mmCIF file of C-alpha atoms in Angstrom:
data_model
loop_
_atom_site.group_PDB
_atom_site.id
_atom_site.type_symbol
_atom_site.label_atom_id
_atom_site.label_comp_id
_atom_site.label_asym_id
_atom_site.label_seq_id
_atom_site.Cartn_x
_atom_site.Cartn_y
_atom_site.Cartn_z
ATOM 1 C CA MET M 223 13.790 -14.720 27.568
ATOM 2 C CA LYS M 224 12.404 -14.317 31.091
ATOM 3 C CA ARG M 225 9.003 -13.222 32.241
ATOM 4 C CA GLY M 226 8.042 -15.451 35.156
ATOM 5 C CA CYS M 227 7.853 -18.576 32.956
ATOM 6 C CA ILE M 228 9.679 -20.068 29.995
ATOM 7 C CA PHE M 229 8.594 -18.941 26.568
ATOM 8 C CA ALA M 230 9.399 -20.701 23.317
ATOM 9 C CA ALA M 231 10.310 -18.467 20.396
ATOM 10 C CA VAL M 232 8.455 -19.641 17.365
ATOM 11 C CA LEU M 233 10.670 -19.538 14.286
ATOM 12 C CA LEU M 234 7.985 -17.807 12.363
ATOM 13 C CA LEU M 235 9.442 -14.440 11.519
ATOM 14 C CA ALA M 236 7.125 -11.998 9.845
ATOM 15 C CA ALA M 237 8.172 -8.653 8.381
ATOM 16 C CA GLY M 238 9.067 -7.154 11.732
ATOM 17 C CA LEU M 239 7.111 -9.455 14.019
ATOM 18 C CA PHE M 240 7.337 -12.818 15.599
ATOM 19 C CA TYR M 241 5.406 -14.412 18.420
ATOM 20 C CA LEU M 242 6.189 -16.059 21.674
ATOM 21 C CA PHE M 243 4.038 -18.467 23.542
ATOM 22 C CA ALA M 244 4.092 -20.758 26.504
ATOM 23 C CA GLY M 245 4.864 -24.341 25.829
ATOM 24 C CA GLY M 246 1.852 -26.598 26.033
ATOM 25 C CA GLY M 247 1.393 -29.882 27.880
ATOM 26 C CA ALA M 248 -0.806 -32.847 27.441
ATOM 27 C CA GLU M 249 -3.980 -30.792 27.992
ATOM 28 C CA SER M 250 -3.038 -28.192 25.387
ATOM 29 C CA PRO M 251 -5.872 -27.382 22.881
ATOM 30 C CA ARG M 252 -5.699 -28.938 19.477
ATOM 31 C CA GLU M 253 -4.093 -26.926 16.726
ATOM 32 C CA ALA M 254 -3.965 -26.754 12.944
ATOM 33 C CA ALA M 255 -1.228 -24.768 11.162
ATOM 34 C CA GLY M 256 -0.314 -24.100 7.556
ATOM 35 C CA GLU M 257 2.047 -22.016 5.435
ATOM 36 C CA ASN M 258 1.688 -20.907 1.826
ATOM 37 C CA PHE M 259 3.203 -18.221 -0.374
ATOM 38 C CA ARG M 260 0.416 -15.731 -0.893
ATOM 39 C CA LEU M 261 0.129 -11.943 -1.247
ATOM 40 C CA GLY M 262 3.831 -11.753 -2.177
ATOM 41 C CA THR M 263 4.910 -13.191 1.209
ATOM 42 C CA TYR M 264 4.794 -16.322 3.313
ATOM 43 C CA VAL M 265 1.370 -16.562 4.946
ATOM 44 C CA ARG M 266 1.192 -18.634 8.080
ATOM 45 C CA LEU M 267 -2.048 -19.541 9.936
ATOM 46 C CA ARG M 268 -2.307 -21.156 13.291
ATOM 47 C CA LEU M 269 -5.799 -22.127 14.562
ATOM 48 C CA VAL M 270 -6.568 -23.273 18.112
ATOM 49 C CA GLY M 271 -9.618 -25.270 19.209
ATOM 50 C CA ASP M 272 -11.038 -28.503 20.388
ATOM 51 C CA ASP M 273 -11.741 -30.286 17.101
ATOM 52 C CA LYS M 274 -8.750 -31.051 14.876
ATOM 53 C CA LYS M 275 -10.858 -31.889 11.781
ATOM 54 C CA PHE M 276 -12.874 -28.687 12.142
ATOM 55 C CA LEU M 277 -9.680 -26.650 12.421
ATOM 56 C CA GLU M 278 -8.137 -28.295 9.366
ATOM 57 C CA LYS M 279 -11.291 -27.596 7.343
ATOM 58 C CA GLU M 280 -11.197 -23.934 8.455
ATOM 59 C CA LEU M 281 -7.486 -23.732 7.590
ATOM 60 C CA ALA M 282 -8.155 -24.861 4.042
ATOM 61 C CA ALA M 283 -11.132 -22.520 3.735
ATOM 62 C CA ALA M 284 -9.021 -19.595 4.968
ATOM 63 C CA ASP M 285 -6.323 -20.280 2.431
ATOM 64 C CA ALA M 286 -8.880 -20.379 -0.355
ATOM 65 C CA GLU M 287 -10.243 -17.071 0.825
ATOM 66 C CA ILE M 288 -6.768 -15.504 0.723
ATOM 67 C CA VAL M 289 -6.399 -16.710 -2.856
ATOM 68 C CA ARG M 290 -9.821 -15.246 -3.817
ATOM 69 C CA LEU M 291 -9.105 -11.889 -2.244
ATOM 70 C CA GLU M 292 -5.628 -11.630 -3.755
ATOM 71 C CA ALA M 293 -7.211 -12.229 -7.202
ATOM 72 C CA LEU M 294 -9.305 -9.121 -6.530
ATOM 73 C CA PHE M 295 -6.818 -6.741 -4.896
ATOM 74 C CA SER M 296 -3.404 -7.558 -6.484
ATOM 75 C CA ALA M 297 -1.925 -5.112 -8.992
ATOM 76 C CA ASN M 298 0.350 -7.978 -10.144
ATOM 77 C CA ILE M 299 -2.534 -10.265 -11.294
ATOM 78 C CA ALA M 300 -3.718 -9.189 -14.769
ATOM 79 C CA SER M 301 -7.294 -10.247 -14.200
ATOM 80 C CA SER M 302 -7.702 -8.514 -10.810
ATOM 81 C CA ASP M 303 -10.138 -5.659 -10.271
ATOM 82 C CA ILE M 304 -7.189 -3.329 -9.645
ATOM 83 C CA SER M 305 -5.340 -4.325 -12.808
ATOM 84 C CA ARG M 306 -8.501 -3.879 -14.883
ATOM 85 C CA VAL M 307 -8.952 -0.367 -13.480
ATOM 86 C CA ASN M 308 -5.295 0.477 -14.236
ATOM 87 C CA ARG M 309 -5.667 -0.687 -17.860
ATOM 88 C CA ALA M 310 -9.011 1.029 -18.530
ATOM 89 C CA GLY M 311 -7.596 4.342 -19.826
ATOM 90 C CA GLY M 312 -9.718 6.483 -17.534
ATOM 91 C CA GLU M 313 -13.034 4.635 -18.177
ATOM 92 C CA TRP M 314 -15.368 3.380 -15.455
ATOM 93 C CA VAL M 315 -14.796 -0.268 -14.528
ATOM 94 C CA LYS M 316 -17.213 -2.536 -12.719
ATOM 95 C CA VAL M 317 -15.508 -4.111 -9.668
ATOM 96 C CA GLY M 318 -16.570 -6.378 -6.814
ATOM 97 C CA PRO M 319 -18.041 -4.810 -3.670
ATOM 98 C CA GLU M 320 -15.042 -5.859 -1.575
ATOM 99 C CA THR M 321 -12.696 -4.055 -4.000
ATOM 100 C CA ALA M 322 -14.908 -0.943 -4.007
ATOM 101 C CA ASP M 323 -15.036 -0.930 -0.241
ATOM 102 C CA LEU M 324 -11.267 -1.240 0.063
ATOM 103 C CA ILE M 325 -10.659 1.533 -2.448
ATOM 104 C CA LYS M 326 -13.032 3.806 -0.654
ATOM 105 C CA ARG M 327 -11.335 2.998 2.654
ATOM 106 C CA SER M 328 -7.909 3.692 1.047
ATOM 107 C CA LEU M 329 -9.089 7.097 -0.259
ATOM 108 C CA ALA M 330 -10.427 8.037 3.160
ATOM 109 C CA ILE M 331 -7.147 7.160 4.895
ATOM 110 C CA ALA M 332 -5.190 8.947 2.140
ATOM 111 C CA ALA M 333 -7.175 12.124 2.863
ATOM 112 C CA GLU M 334 -6.809 11.654 6.660
ATOM 113 C CA THR M 335 -2.997 11.391 6.295
ATOM 114 C CA ASP M 336 -2.784 14.249 3.700
ATOM 115 C CA GLY M 337 -1.447 11.832 1.087
ATOM 116 C CA ALA M 338 1.335 10.251 3.163
ATOM 117 C CA PHE M 339 -0.510 7.040 2.384
ATOM 118 C CA ASP M 340 -1.594 7.043 -1.259
ATOM 119 C CA PRO M 341 -3.105 4.043 -3.080
ATOM 120 C CA ALA M 342 -2.467 5.717 -6.445
ATOM 121 C CA ILE M 343 1.295 5.170 -6.366
ATOM 122 C CA GLY M 344 1.317 2.122 -8.541
ATOM 123 C CA ARG M 345 3.360 3.523 -11.383
ATOM 124 C CA VAL M 346 6.115 4.574 -8.964
ATOM 125 C CA VAL M 347 6.161 1.157 -7.359
ATOM 126 C CA ARG M 348 6.400 -0.581 -10.765
ATOM 127 C CA LEU M 349 9.092 1.829 -12.000
ATOM 128 C CA TRP M 350 11.521 1.115 -9.109
ATOM 129 C CA GLY M 351 10.778 -2.672 -9.033
ATOM 130 C CA ILE M 352 12.092 -3.001 -5.491
ATOM 131 C CA GLY M 353 11.707 -6.578 -4.324
ATOM 132 C CA THR M 354 12.001 -7.928 -7.883
ATOM 133 C CA SER M 355 14.914 -8.878 -10.109
ATOM 134 C CA ALA M 356 14.278 -5.722 -12.144
ATOM 135 C CA ALA M 357 15.019 -3.296 -9.213
ATOM 136 C CA ARG M 358 16.779 -0.116 -10.450
ATOM 137 C CA VAL M 359 17.204 3.585 -9.818
ATOM 138 C CA PRO M 360 15.058 5.458 -12.338
ATOM 139 C CA ASP M 361 16.118 8.818 -13.648
ATOM 140 C CA GLU M 362 14.333 12.052 -12.697
ATOM 141 C CA PRO M 363 12.236 12.384 -15.911
ATOM 142 C CA GLU M 364 10.896 8.825 -15.402
ATOM 143 C CA ILE M 365 9.876 9.606 -11.901
ATOM 144 C CA ARG M 366 8.171 12.812 -12.900
ATOM 145 C CA ALA M 367 6.243 10.905 -15.615
ATOM 146 C CA ALA M 368 5.270 8.273 -13.045
ATOM 147 C CA LEU M 369 3.768 10.972 -10.818
ATOM 148 C CA ARG M 370 2.044 12.825 -13.698
ATOM 149 C CA GLY M 371 -1.245 10.885 -13.441
ATOM 150 C CA GLY M 372 -1.942 12.616 -10.104
ATOM 151 C CA GLY M 373 -2.740 11.143 -6.730
ATOM 152 C CA TYR M 374 -5.568 9.620 -4.849
ATOM 153 C CA LYS M 375 -7.848 12.625 -5.278
ATOM 154 C CA ASN M 376 -8.253 11.735 -8.963
ATOM 155 C CA VAL M 377 -9.707 8.268 -8.224
ATOM 156 C CA LYS M 378 -13.503 7.989 -8.256
ATOM 157 C CA VAL M 379 -15.875 5.322 -6.952
ATOM 158 C CA ARG M 380 -19.621 5.202 -7.536
ATOM 159 C CA GLU M 381 -22.554 2.903 -6.858
ATOM 160 C CA GLU M 382 -25.308 2.287 -9.413
ATOM 161 C CA ASP M 383 -28.135 -0.249 -9.357
ATOM 162 C CA GLY M 384 -26.378 -2.195 -6.639
ATOM 163 C CA GLU M 385 -23.076 -2.435 -8.582
ATOM 164 C CA SER M 386 -19.718 -0.721 -7.849
ATOM 165 C CA TYR M 387 -17.617 1.158 -10.364
ATOM 166 C CA VAL M 388 -14.124 2.684 -10.157
ATOM 167 C CA LYS M 389 -12.428 5.180 -12.473
ATOM 168 C CA ALA M 390 -8.799 6.296 -12.420
ATOM 169 C CA PRO M 391 -7.261 8.784 -14.904
ATOM 170 C CA ASP M 392 -5.306 7.334 -17.833
ATOM 171 C CA GLY M 393 -1.764 6.834 -16.650
ATOM 172 C CA LEU M 394 -2.631 6.563 -12.933
ATOM 173 C CA TRP M 395 -2.160 3.105 -11.405
ATOM 174 C CA LEU M 396 -3.625 1.944 -8.217
ATOM 175 C CA ASP M 397 -1.573 -0.258 -5.893
ATOM 176 C CA LEU M 398 -3.189 -1.440 -2.642
ATOM 177 C CA GLY M 399 -0.039 -3.200 -1.435
ATOM 178 C CA ALA M 400 0.169 -1.006 1.638
ATOM 179 C CA ILE M 401 -3.354 -1.805 2.848
ATOM 180 C CA ALA M 402 -4.555 -5.021 1.249
ATOM 181 C CA LYS M 403 -2.930 -7.430 3.693
ATOM 182 C CA GLY M 404 -4.577 -5.620 6.520
ATOM 183 C CA ARG M 405 -7.968 -5.929 4.864
ATOM 184 C CA VAL M 406 -7.403 -9.609 4.115
ATOM 185 C CA ALA M 407 -6.473 -10.166 7.694
ATOM 186 C CA ASP M 408 -9.666 -8.475 8.935
ATOM 187 C CA ILE M 409 -11.838 -10.507 6.528
ATOM 188 C CA LEU M 410 -10.201 -13.759 7.601
ATOM 189 C CA LYS M 411 -10.623 -12.929 11.255
ATOM 190 C CA GLU M 412 -14.359 -12.075 10.820
ATOM 191 C CA ARG M 413 -14.882 -15.334 8.943
ATOM 192 C CA LEU M 414 -13.034 -17.555 11.421
ATOM 193 C CA VAL M 415 -14.734 -16.022 14.411
ATOM 194 C CA SER M 416 -18.121 -16.430 12.694
ATOM 195 C CA ASP M 417 -17.375 -20.091 12.091
ATOM 196 C CA GLY M 418 -16.518 -20.659 15.737
ATOM 197 C CA VAL M 419 -12.710 -20.627 15.828
ATOM 198 C CA ARG M 420 -11.794 -19.423 19.277
ATOM 199 C CA GLY M 421 -8.055 -18.845 19.028
ATOM 200 C CA ALA M 422 -5.795 -18.000 16.015
ATOM 201 C CA ILE M 423 -2.854 -16.172 14.718
ATOM 202 C CA ILE M 424 -3.233 -14.915 11.158
ATOM 203 C CA ASP M 425 0.230 -13.947 9.948
ATOM 204 C CA LEU M 426 0.349 -12.229 6.597
ATOM 205 C CA GLY M 427 3.975 -11.274 6.621
ATOM 206 C CA GLY M 428 4.187 -8.368 9.020
ATOM 207 C CA ASN M 429 0.413 -8.147 9.470
ATOM 208 C CA LEU M 430 -0.779 -10.176 12.361
ATOM 209 C CA ALA M 431 -4.445 -10.535 13.359
ATOM 210 C CA LEU M 432 -5.215 -12.393 16.577
ATOM 211 C CA ILE M 433 -8.294 -14.224 17.700
ATOM 212 C CA GLY M 434 -8.697 -14.715 21.424
ATOM 213 C CA SER M 435 -5.696 -15.363 23.657
ATOM 214 C CA SER M 436 -2.709 -17.674 23.488
ATOM 215 C CA PRO M 437 -3.203 -21.413 24.435
ATOM 216 C CA ASP M 438 -2.149 -20.691 28.004
ATOM 217 C CA GLY M 439 -4.954 -18.169 28.439
ATOM 218 C CA ARG M 440 -2.728 -15.086 28.526
ATOM 219 C CA PRO M 441 -2.343 -12.460 25.788
ATOM 220 C CA TRP M 442 -0.239 -13.348 22.784
ATOM 221 C CA ARG M 443 3.341 -12.072 23.236
ATOM 222 C CA LEU M 444 4.571 -10.563 19.964
ATOM 223 C CA GLY M 445 8.205 -9.666 19.490
ATOM 224 C CA LEU M 446 8.925 -6.521 17.488
ATOM 225 C CA GLN M 447 11.866 -7.013 15.197
ATOM 226 C CA HIS M 448 14.907 -4.919 15.959
ATOM 227 C CA PRO M 449 15.426 -2.833 12.790
ATOM 228 C CA HIS M 450 19.230 -2.633 13.294
ATOM 229 C CA LYS M 451 19.917 -6.291 13.988
ATOM 230 C CA GLN M 452 19.486 -9.680 12.363
ATOM 231 C CA ARG M 453 16.057 -11.230 11.915
ATOM 232 C CA GLY M 454 14.874 -12.811 15.122
ATOM 233 C CA GLU M 455 16.365 -10.189 17.403
ATOM 234 C CA TYR M 456 13.695 -7.977 18.888
ATOM 235 C CA PHE M 457 13.782 -4.756 20.821
ATOM 236 C CA GLY M 458 10.440 -5.096 22.617
ATOM 237 C CA VAL M 459 7.277 -7.150 23.122
ATOM 238 C CA VAL M 460 3.634 -6.264 22.912
ATOM 239 C CA ASN M 461 1.003 -8.298 24.716
ATOM 240 C CA VAL M 462 -2.222 -8.542 22.718
ATOM 241 C CA SER M 463 -5.455 -10.418 22.764
ATOM 242 C CA ASP M 464 -8.122 -10.179 19.981
ATOM 243 C CA GLY M 465 -6.383 -7.442 18.055
ATOM 244 C CA SER M 466 -3.878 -6.921 15.321
ATOM 245 C CA VAL M 467 -0.269 -5.809 15.169
ATOM 246 C CA VAL M 468 1.304 -4.379 11.996
ATOM 247 C CA THR M 469 4.938 -3.310 11.558
ATOM 248 C CA SER M 470 6.485 -1.449 8.668
ATOM 249 C CA GLY M 471 10.075 -0.498 8.142
ATOM 250 C CA PRO M 472 12.744 -0.032 5.402
ATOM 251 C CA TYR M 473 14.870 -3.023 6.509
ATOM 252 C CA GLU M 474 12.757 -5.769 4.895
ATOM 253 C CA ARG M 475 12.793 -4.928 1.135
ATOM 254 C CA PHE M 476 15.571 -2.835 -0.432
ATOM 255 C CA PHE M 477 18.461 -2.908 -2.815
ATOM 256 C CA GLU M 478 21.747 -1.076 -2.943
ATOM 257 C CA ARG M 479 23.382 0.842 -5.808
ATOM 258 C CA ASP M 480 26.804 2.670 -5.480
ATOM 259 C CA GLY M 481 26.707 2.403 -1.729
ATOM 260 C CA VAL M 482 23.157 3.833 -1.391
ATOM 261 C CA ARG M 483 20.255 1.804 0.015
ATOM 262 C CA TYR M 484 16.883 2.182 -1.582
ATOM 263 C CA HIS M 485 13.902 0.792 0.276
ATOM 264 C CA HIS M 486 10.324 -0.045 -0.724
ATOM 265 C CA ILE M 487 8.353 2.647 1.200
ATOM 266 C CA PHE M 488 7.815 5.481 -1.204
ATOM 267 C CA ASP M 489 7.017 9.112 -0.479
ATOM 268 C CA PRO M 490 4.050 9.891 -2.766
ATOM 269 C CA ALA M 491 5.134 13.487 -2.941
ATOM 270 C CA THR M 492 8.559 12.762 -4.494
ATOM 271 C CA GLY M 493 8.362 9.307 -6.072
ATOM 272 C CA TYR M 494 11.499 8.344 -4.150
ATOM 273 C CA PRO M 495 11.934 6.051 -1.154
ATOM 274 C CA ALA M 496 10.855 8.106 1.837
ATOM 275 C CA LYS M 497 13.671 9.920 3.687
ATOM 276 C CA SER M 498 12.350 9.212 7.124
ATOM 277 C CA ASP M 499 14.037 9.668 10.488
ATOM 278 C CA LEU M 500 12.081 6.569 11.624
ATOM 279 C CA ASP M 501 13.325 3.009 11.266
ATOM 280 C CA SER M 502 10.251 1.076 12.324
ATOM 281 C CA VAL M 503 6.559 1.731 12.911
ATOM 282 C CA SER M 504 4.264 -0.663 14.713
ATOM 283 C CA ILE M 505 0.579 -0.132 15.244
ATOM 284 C CA ILE M 506 -1.607 -2.236 17.503
ATOM 285 C CA ASP M 507 -5.245 -1.888 16.646
ATOM 286 C CA ALA M 508 -8.456 -3.939 16.356
ATOM 287 C CA ASP M 509 -8.689 -2.762 12.744
ATOM 288 C CA SER M 510 -5.816 -4.320 10.767
ATOM 289 C CA THR M 511 -6.792 -2.466 7.591
ATOM 290 C CA ARG M 512 -6.315 0.871 9.275
ATOM 291 C CA ALA M 513 -3.107 -0.268 11.054
ATOM 292 C CA ASP M 514 -1.622 -1.432 7.759
ATOM 293 C CA ALA M 515 -2.101 1.882 5.972
ATOM 294 C CA LEU M 516 -1.157 4.043 8.900
ATOM 295 C CA CYS M 517 2.146 2.177 9.427
ATOM 296 C CA THR M 518 3.172 3.302 5.957
ATOM 297 C CA ALA M 519 1.773 6.835 6.440
ATOM 298 C CA LEU M 520 3.645 7.426 9.755
ATOM 299 C CA PHE M 521 6.898 6.230 8.357
ATOM 300 C CA VAL M 522 6.581 8.538 5.357
ATOM 301 C CA MET M 523 5.636 11.447 7.651
ATOM 302 C CA GLY M 524 8.744 11.079 9.829
ATOM 303 C CA ARG M 525 8.779 11.904 13.492
ATOM 304 C CA ALA M 526 7.519 15.502 13.617
ATOM 305 C CA ARG M 527 4.493 14.969 11.374
ATOM 306 C CA ALA M 528 3.776 11.505 12.931
ATOM 307 C CA GLU M 529 3.725 13.033 16.412
ATOM 308 C CA LYS M 530 1.218 15.728 15.324
ATOM 309 C CA PHE M 531 -0.958 13.037 13.722
ATOM 310 C CA LEU M 532 -0.848 10.885 16.862
ATOM 311 C CA GLU M 533 -1.738 13.838 19.044
ATOM 312 C CA LYS M 534 -5.007 14.124 17.070
ATOM 313 C CA ASN M 535 -5.568 10.327 17.089
ATOM 314 C CA THR M 536 -5.137 9.498 20.709
ATOM 315 C CA ASP M 537 -6.790 6.036 20.342
ATOM 316 C CA LEU M 538 -3.850 4.745 18.295
ATOM 317 C CA ALA M 539 -1.429 2.402 20.019
ATOM 318 C CA ALA M 540 1.848 3.026 18.186
ATOM 319 C CA VAL M 541 5.460 2.120 18.758
ATOM 320 C CA LEU M 542 8.080 4.013 16.665
ATOM 321 C CA VAL M 543 11.857 3.392 16.557
ATOM 322 C CA LEU M 544 14.013 6.374 15.649
ATOM 323 C CA ALA M 545 16.664 5.964 12.928
ATOM 324 C CA SER M 546 19.195 7.340 15.398
ATOM 325 C CA GLY M 547 19.009 3.979 17.087
ATOM 326 C CA ASP M 548 18.685 5.149 20.655
ATOM 327 C CA LYS M 549 15.004 5.834 21.331
ATOM 328 C CA VAL M 550 11.636 4.187 21.041
ATOM 329 C CA LEU M 551 8.568 6.372 20.965
ATOM 330 C CA VAL M 552 5.299 4.991 22.262
ATOM 331 C CA THR M 553 1.783 6.466 22.492
ATOM 332 C CA PRO M 554 -0.211 6.368 25.715
ATOM 333 C CA ALA M 555 -2.408 3.710 24.204
ATOM 334 C CA ALA M 556 0.641 1.475 23.631
ATOM 335 C CA ARG M 557 2.366 2.177 26.909
ATOM 336 C CA GLU M 558 0.471 -0.458 28.921
ATOM 337 C CA ILE M 559 0.956 -3.289 26.413
ATOM 338 C CA PHE M 560 4.534 -2.607 25.342
ATOM 339 C CA GLU M 561 7.594 -4.034 27.099
ATOM 340 C CA LEU M 562 11.080 -2.827 26.199
ATOM 341 C CA THR M 563 13.564 -5.680 26.198
ATOM 342 C CA ASP M 564 16.614 -3.996 24.622
ATOM 343 C CA LYS M 565 17.942 -1.648 27.305
ATOM 344 C CA LYS M 566 20.147 0.188 24.849
ATOM 345 C CA PHE M 567 16.976 2.085 23.928
ATOM 346 C CA THR M 568 15.215 4.625 26.015
ATOM 347 C CA VAL M 569 11.448 5.040 25.857
ATOM 348 C CA GLU M 570 9.649 8.397 25.313
ATOM 349 C CA VAL M 571 5.809 8.666 25.551
ATOM 350 C CA ILE M 572 4.407 10.842 22.803
ATOM 351 C CA GLY M 573 0.984 11.940 21.645
ATOM 352 C CA GLY M 574 -2.091 13.257 23.458
ATOM 353 C CA GLY M 575 -2.643 12.285 27.033
ATOM 354 C CA ALA M 576 1.067 11.591 27.678
#
């Protein structure tokens, strides 16, 4: 790896992302780092500052916050707000304000993407079981039944006397797995910045939120996992300070039956893994919640629909790898921060202002 100085590749490989940073010397800032299995993935936090004890205290508080938020948002925890809504049989359920806010945000992004992102796909996710020991290929009647509860348009949120309530039709299950990590990353970042942490990488398994710059004062260099190669091999690098980078692709969670690969990114319109002509979608944005959901949406859309969406949303910095394996698409907002490292690809600028 060459870029004017020697970079050390951190063996911290997220779902499509890993970071590179300059080796520090005796005057390097103090750091505190931790790793735990949360949110269905390995969560890794690295905080940078001047006071080691302060950083360690913040690290422990951040982990406790992740646990608290997972207990609200996870469809796999029976006592969570989401699980209680799913079991309510179409009745209104009182939920916490953070849950209500995330559901409202999810519904807004679902409408913006015309359902390519849909938080009401929980029954389909559970039916396929991808990523679990129960993964299987359901038959067509099962899939039709899983879709019968309708989509995001049938989910309602209301406020009354300062409390939040959510209602979903009987048979419809919410699953915020395609947006919750982004929201958790944003909440953690806000808290850490408020507490005085001046530098950090919040890695939630493919969702990275960044505070400040790297210890050497330059932007964090984040490698984008090559979707056609082994983990740790990247096709390009983005240079980011004080933002977030989220990558989504079909290569991380899948299973195979009779020579067919079934991945975990579902098309809400069909109930099957999306038949996309994209192999990877990365979004660089200050809003990790938005980036998380839109990564899924753009993958489901495929190239043609994704390009039309990006033409209307010229602020989005996006990097898309075609499944053909020969081209990387970048938006104008991503062009200045993206560096192609695998010369087998060609780069095409897409979207408004190109």
